[in-house]
PDB file of N, CA and C in Angstrom:
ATOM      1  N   UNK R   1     194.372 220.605 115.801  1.00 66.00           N
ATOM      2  CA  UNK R   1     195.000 220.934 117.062  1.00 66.00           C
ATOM      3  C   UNK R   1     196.146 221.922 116.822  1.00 66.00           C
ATOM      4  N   UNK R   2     196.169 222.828 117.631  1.00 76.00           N
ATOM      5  CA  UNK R   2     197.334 223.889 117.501  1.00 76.00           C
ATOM      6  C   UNK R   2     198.719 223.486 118.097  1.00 76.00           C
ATOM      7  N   UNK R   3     199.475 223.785 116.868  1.00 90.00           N
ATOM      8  CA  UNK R   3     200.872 223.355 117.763  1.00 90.00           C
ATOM      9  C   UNK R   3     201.678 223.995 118.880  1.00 90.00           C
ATOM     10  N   UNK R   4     201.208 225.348 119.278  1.00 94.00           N
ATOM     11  CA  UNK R   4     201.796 226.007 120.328  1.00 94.00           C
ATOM     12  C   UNK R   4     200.765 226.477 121.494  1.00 94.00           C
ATOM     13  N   UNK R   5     200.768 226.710 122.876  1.00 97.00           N
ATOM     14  CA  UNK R   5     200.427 227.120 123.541  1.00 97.00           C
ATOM     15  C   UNK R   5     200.528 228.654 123.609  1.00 97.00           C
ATOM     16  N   UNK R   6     199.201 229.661 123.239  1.00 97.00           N
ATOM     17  CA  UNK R   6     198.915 231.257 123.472  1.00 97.00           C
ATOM     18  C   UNK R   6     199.220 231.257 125.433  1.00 97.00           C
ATOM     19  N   UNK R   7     200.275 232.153 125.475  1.00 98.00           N
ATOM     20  CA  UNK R   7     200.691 232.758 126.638  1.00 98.00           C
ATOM     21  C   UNK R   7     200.097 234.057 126.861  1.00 98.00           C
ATOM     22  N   UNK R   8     199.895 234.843 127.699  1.00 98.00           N
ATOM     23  CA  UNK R   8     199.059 235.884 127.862  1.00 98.00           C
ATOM     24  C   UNK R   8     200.055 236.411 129.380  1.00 98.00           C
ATOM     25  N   UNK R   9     200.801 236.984 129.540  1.00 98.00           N
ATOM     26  CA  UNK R   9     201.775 237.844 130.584  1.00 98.00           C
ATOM     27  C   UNK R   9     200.667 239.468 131.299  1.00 98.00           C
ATOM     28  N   UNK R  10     200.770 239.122 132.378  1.00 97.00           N
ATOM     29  CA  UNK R  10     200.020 240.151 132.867  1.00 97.00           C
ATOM     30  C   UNK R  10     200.963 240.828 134.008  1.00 97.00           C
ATOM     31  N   UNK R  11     201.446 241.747 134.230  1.00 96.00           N
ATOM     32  CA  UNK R  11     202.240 242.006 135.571  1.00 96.00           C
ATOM     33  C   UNK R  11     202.778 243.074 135.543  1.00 96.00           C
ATOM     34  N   UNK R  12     202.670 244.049 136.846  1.00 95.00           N
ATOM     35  CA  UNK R  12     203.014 245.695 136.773  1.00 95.00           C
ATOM     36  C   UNK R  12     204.650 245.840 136.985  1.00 95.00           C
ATOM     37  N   UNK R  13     205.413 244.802 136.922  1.00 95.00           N
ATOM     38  CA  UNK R  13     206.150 245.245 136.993  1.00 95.00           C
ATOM     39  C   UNK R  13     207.365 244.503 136.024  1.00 95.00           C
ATOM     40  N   UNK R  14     207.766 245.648 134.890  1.00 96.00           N
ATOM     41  CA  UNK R  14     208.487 245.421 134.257  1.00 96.00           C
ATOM     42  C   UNK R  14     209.602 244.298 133.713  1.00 96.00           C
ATOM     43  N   UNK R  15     210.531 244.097 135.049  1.00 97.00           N
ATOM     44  CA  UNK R  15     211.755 243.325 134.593  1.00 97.00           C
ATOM     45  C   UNK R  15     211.074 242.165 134.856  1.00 97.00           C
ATOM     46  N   UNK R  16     210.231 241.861 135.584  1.00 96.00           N
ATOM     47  CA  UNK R  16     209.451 240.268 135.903  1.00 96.00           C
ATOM     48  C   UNK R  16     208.684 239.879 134.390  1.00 96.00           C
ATOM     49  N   UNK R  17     208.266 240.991 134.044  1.00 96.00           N
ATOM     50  CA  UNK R  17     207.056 240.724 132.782  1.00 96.00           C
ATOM     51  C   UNK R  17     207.843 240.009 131.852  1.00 96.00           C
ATOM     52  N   UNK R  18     209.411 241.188 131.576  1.00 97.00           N
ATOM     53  CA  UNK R  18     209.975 241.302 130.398  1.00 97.00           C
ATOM     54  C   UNK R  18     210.730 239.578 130.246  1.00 97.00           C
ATOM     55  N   UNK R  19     210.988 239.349 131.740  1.00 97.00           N
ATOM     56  CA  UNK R  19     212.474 238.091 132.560  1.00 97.00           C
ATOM     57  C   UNK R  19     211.422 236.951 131.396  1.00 97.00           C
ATOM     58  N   UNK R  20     209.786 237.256 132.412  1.00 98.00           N
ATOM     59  CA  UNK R  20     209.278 235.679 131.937  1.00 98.00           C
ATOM     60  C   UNK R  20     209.266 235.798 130.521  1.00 98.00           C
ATOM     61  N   UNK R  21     208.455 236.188 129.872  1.00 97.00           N
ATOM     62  CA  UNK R  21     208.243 236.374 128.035  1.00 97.00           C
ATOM     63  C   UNK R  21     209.565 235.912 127.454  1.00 97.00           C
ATOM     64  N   UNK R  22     211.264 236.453 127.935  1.00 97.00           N
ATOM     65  CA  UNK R  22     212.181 235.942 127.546  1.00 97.00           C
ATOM     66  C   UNK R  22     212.500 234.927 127.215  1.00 97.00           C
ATOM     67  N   UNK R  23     211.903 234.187 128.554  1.00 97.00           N
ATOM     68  CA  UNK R  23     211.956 232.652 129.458  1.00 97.00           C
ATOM     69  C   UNK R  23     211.145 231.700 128.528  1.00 97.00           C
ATOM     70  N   UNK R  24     209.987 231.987 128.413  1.00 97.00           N
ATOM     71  CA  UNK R  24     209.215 231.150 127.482  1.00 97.00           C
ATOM     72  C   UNK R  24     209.355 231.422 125.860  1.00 97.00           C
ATOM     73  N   UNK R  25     209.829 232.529 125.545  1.00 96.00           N
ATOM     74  CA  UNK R  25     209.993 232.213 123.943  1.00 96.00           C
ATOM     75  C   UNK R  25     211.136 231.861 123.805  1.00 96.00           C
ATOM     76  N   UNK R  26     212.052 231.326 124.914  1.00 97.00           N
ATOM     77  CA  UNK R  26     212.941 230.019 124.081  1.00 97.00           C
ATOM     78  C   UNK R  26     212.077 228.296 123.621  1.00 97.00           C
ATOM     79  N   UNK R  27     211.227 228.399 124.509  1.00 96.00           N
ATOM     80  CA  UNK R  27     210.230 227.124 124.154  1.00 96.00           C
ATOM     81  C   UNK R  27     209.602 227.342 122.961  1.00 96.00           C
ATOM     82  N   UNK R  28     209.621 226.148 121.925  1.00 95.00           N
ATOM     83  CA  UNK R  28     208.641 226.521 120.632  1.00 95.00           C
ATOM     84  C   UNK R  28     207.609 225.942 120.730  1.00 95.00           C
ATOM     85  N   UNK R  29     207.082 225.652 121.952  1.00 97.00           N
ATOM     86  CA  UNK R  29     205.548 225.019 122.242  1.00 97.00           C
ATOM     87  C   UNK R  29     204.791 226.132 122.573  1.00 97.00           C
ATOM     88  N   UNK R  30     205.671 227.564 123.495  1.00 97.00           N
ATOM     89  CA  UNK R  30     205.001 228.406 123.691  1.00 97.00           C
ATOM     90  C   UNK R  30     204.766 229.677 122.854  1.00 97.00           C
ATOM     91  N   UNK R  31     203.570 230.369 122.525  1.00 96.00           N
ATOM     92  CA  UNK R  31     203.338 231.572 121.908  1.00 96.00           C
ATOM     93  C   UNK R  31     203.251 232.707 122.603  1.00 96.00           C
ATOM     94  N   UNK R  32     204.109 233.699 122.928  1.00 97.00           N
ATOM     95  CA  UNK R  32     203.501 235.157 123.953  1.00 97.00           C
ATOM     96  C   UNK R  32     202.439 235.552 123.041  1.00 97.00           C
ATOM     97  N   UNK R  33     201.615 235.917 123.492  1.00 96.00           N
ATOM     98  CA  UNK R  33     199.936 236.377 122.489  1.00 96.00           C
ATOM     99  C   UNK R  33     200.110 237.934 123.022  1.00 96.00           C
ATOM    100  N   UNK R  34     199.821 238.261 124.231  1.00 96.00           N
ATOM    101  CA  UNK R  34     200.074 239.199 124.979  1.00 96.00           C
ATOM    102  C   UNK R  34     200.489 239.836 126.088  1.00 96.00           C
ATOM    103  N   UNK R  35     201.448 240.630 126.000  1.00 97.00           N
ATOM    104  CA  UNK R  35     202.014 241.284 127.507  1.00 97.00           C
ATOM    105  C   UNK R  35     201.209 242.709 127.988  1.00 97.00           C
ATOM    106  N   UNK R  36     201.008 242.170 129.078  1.00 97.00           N
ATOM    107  CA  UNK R  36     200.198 243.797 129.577  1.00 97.00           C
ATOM    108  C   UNK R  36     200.816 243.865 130.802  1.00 97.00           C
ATOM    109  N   UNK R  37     200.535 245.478 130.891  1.00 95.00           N
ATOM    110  CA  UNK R  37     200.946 246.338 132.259  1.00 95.00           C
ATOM    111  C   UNK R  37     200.364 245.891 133.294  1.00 95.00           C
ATOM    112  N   UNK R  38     199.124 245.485 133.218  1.00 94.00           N
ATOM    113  CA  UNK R  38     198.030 246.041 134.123  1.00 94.00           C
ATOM    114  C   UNK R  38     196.504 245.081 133.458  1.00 94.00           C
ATOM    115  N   UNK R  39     195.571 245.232 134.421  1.00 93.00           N
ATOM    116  CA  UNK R  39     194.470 244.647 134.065  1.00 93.00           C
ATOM    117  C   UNK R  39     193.640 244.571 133.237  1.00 93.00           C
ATOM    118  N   UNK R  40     193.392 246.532 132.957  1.00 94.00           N
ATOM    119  CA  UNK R  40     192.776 247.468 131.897  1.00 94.00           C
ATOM    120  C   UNK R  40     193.434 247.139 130.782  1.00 94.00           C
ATOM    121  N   UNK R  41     194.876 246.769 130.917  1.00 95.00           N
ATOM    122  CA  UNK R  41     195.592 246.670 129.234  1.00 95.00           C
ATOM    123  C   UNK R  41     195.414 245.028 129.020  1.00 95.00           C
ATOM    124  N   UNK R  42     195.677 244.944 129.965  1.00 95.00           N
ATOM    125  CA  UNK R  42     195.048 243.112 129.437  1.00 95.00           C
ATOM    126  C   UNK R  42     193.718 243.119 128.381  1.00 95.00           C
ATOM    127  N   UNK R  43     192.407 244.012 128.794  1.00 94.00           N
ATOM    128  CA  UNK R  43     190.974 243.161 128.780  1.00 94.00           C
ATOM    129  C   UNK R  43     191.229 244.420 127.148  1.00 94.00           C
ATOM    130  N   UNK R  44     191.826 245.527 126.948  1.00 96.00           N
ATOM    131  CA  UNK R  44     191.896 246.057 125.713  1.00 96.00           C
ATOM    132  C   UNK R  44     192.669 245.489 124.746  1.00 96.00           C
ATOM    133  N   UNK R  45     193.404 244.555 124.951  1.00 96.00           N
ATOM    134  CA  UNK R  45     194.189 243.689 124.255  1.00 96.00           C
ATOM    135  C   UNK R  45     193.154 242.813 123.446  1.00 96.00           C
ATOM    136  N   UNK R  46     192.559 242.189 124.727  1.00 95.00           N
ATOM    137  CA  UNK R  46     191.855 240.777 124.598  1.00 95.00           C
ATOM    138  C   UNK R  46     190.810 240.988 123.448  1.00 95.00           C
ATOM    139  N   UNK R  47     190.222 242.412 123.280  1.00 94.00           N
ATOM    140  CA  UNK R  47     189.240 243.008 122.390  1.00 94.00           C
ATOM    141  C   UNK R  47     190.217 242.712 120.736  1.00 94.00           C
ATOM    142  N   UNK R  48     191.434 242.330 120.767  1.00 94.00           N
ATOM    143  CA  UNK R  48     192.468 242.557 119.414  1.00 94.00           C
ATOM    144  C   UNK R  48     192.714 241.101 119.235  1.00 94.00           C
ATOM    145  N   UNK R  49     192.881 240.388 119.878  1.00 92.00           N
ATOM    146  CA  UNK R  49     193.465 238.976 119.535  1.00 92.00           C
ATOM    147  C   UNK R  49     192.009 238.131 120.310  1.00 92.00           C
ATOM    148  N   UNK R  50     192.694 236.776 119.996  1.00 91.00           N
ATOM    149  CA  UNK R  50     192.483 235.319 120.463  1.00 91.00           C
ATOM    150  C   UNK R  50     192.579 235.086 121.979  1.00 91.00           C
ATOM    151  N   UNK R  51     191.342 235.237 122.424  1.00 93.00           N
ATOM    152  CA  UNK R  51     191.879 234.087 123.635  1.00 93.00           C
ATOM    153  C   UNK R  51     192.867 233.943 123.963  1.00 93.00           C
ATOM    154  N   UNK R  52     193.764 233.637 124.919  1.00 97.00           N
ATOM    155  CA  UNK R  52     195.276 232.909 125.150  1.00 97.00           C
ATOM    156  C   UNK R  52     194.690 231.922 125.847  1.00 97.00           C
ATOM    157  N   UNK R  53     195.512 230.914 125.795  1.00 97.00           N
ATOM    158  CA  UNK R  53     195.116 229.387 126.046  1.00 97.00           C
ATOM    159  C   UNK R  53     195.534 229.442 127.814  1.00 97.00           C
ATOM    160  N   UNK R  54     196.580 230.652 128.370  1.00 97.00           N
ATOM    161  CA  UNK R  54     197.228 230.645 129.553  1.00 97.00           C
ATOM    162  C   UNK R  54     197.443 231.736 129.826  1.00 97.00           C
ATOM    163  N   UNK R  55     196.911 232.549 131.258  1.00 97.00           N
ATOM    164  CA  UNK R  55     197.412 233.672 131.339  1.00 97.00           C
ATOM    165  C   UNK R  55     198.027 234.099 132.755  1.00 97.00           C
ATOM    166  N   UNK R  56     199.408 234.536 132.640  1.00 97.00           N
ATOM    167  CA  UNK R  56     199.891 234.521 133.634  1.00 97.00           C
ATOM    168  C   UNK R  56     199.511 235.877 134.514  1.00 97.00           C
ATOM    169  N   UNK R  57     198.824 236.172 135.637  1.00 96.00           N
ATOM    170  CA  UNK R  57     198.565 237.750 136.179  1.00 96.00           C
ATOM    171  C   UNK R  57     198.839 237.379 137.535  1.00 96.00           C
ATOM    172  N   UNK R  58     199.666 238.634 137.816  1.00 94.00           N
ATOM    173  CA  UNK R  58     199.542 239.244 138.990  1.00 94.00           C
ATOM    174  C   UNK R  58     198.902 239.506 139.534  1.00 94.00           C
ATOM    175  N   UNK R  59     198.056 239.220 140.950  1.00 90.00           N
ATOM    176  CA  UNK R  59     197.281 239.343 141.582  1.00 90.00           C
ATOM    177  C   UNK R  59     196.806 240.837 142.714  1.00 90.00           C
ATOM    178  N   UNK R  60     198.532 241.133 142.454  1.00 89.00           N
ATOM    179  CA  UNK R  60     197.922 242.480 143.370  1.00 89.00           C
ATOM    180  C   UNK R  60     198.652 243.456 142.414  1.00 89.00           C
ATOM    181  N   UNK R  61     197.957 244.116 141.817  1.00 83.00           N
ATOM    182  CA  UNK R  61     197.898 244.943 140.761  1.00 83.00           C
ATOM    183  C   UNK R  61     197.571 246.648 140.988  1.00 83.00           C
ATOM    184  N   UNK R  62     197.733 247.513 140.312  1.00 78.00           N
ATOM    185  CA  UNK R  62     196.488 248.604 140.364  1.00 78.00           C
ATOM    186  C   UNK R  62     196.579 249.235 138.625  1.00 78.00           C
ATOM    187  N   UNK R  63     195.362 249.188 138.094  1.00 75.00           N
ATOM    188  CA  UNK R  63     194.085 249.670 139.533  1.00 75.00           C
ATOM    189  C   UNK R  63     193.213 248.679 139.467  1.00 75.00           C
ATOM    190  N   UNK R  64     193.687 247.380 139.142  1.00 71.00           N
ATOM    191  CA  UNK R  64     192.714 246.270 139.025  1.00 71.00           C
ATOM    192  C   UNK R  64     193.503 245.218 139.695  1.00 71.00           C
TER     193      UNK R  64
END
């Protein structure tokens, strides 16, 4: 069993992306795996790493 939870940050807009990732790597349960801009940078990420166990996205996005 893994001891931390993979976080996965998805959201176009900057100081929200940057606020949460801050927010959770004071927790040592949580792992940021990956932060993306956007949708497209999410799924080119996802091609580089693991799965994330949780991914936080923004729903109204562009261009996805």
């Amino acid at each position: 069993m893994k001891d931390s939870i993979d976080i996965a940050i998805v959201d176009d807009e900057v100081l929200f992306r940057d606020g949460i990732a801050h927010i959770l790597k004071e927790e040592p349960q949580f792992n940021i795996s990956c932060v993306a801009s956007d949708g497209q940078d999410f799924l080119q990420q996802l091609e580089a790493i693991e799965s994330p166990d949780i991914a936080l996205v923004d729903v109204k996005m562009t261009p996805m």
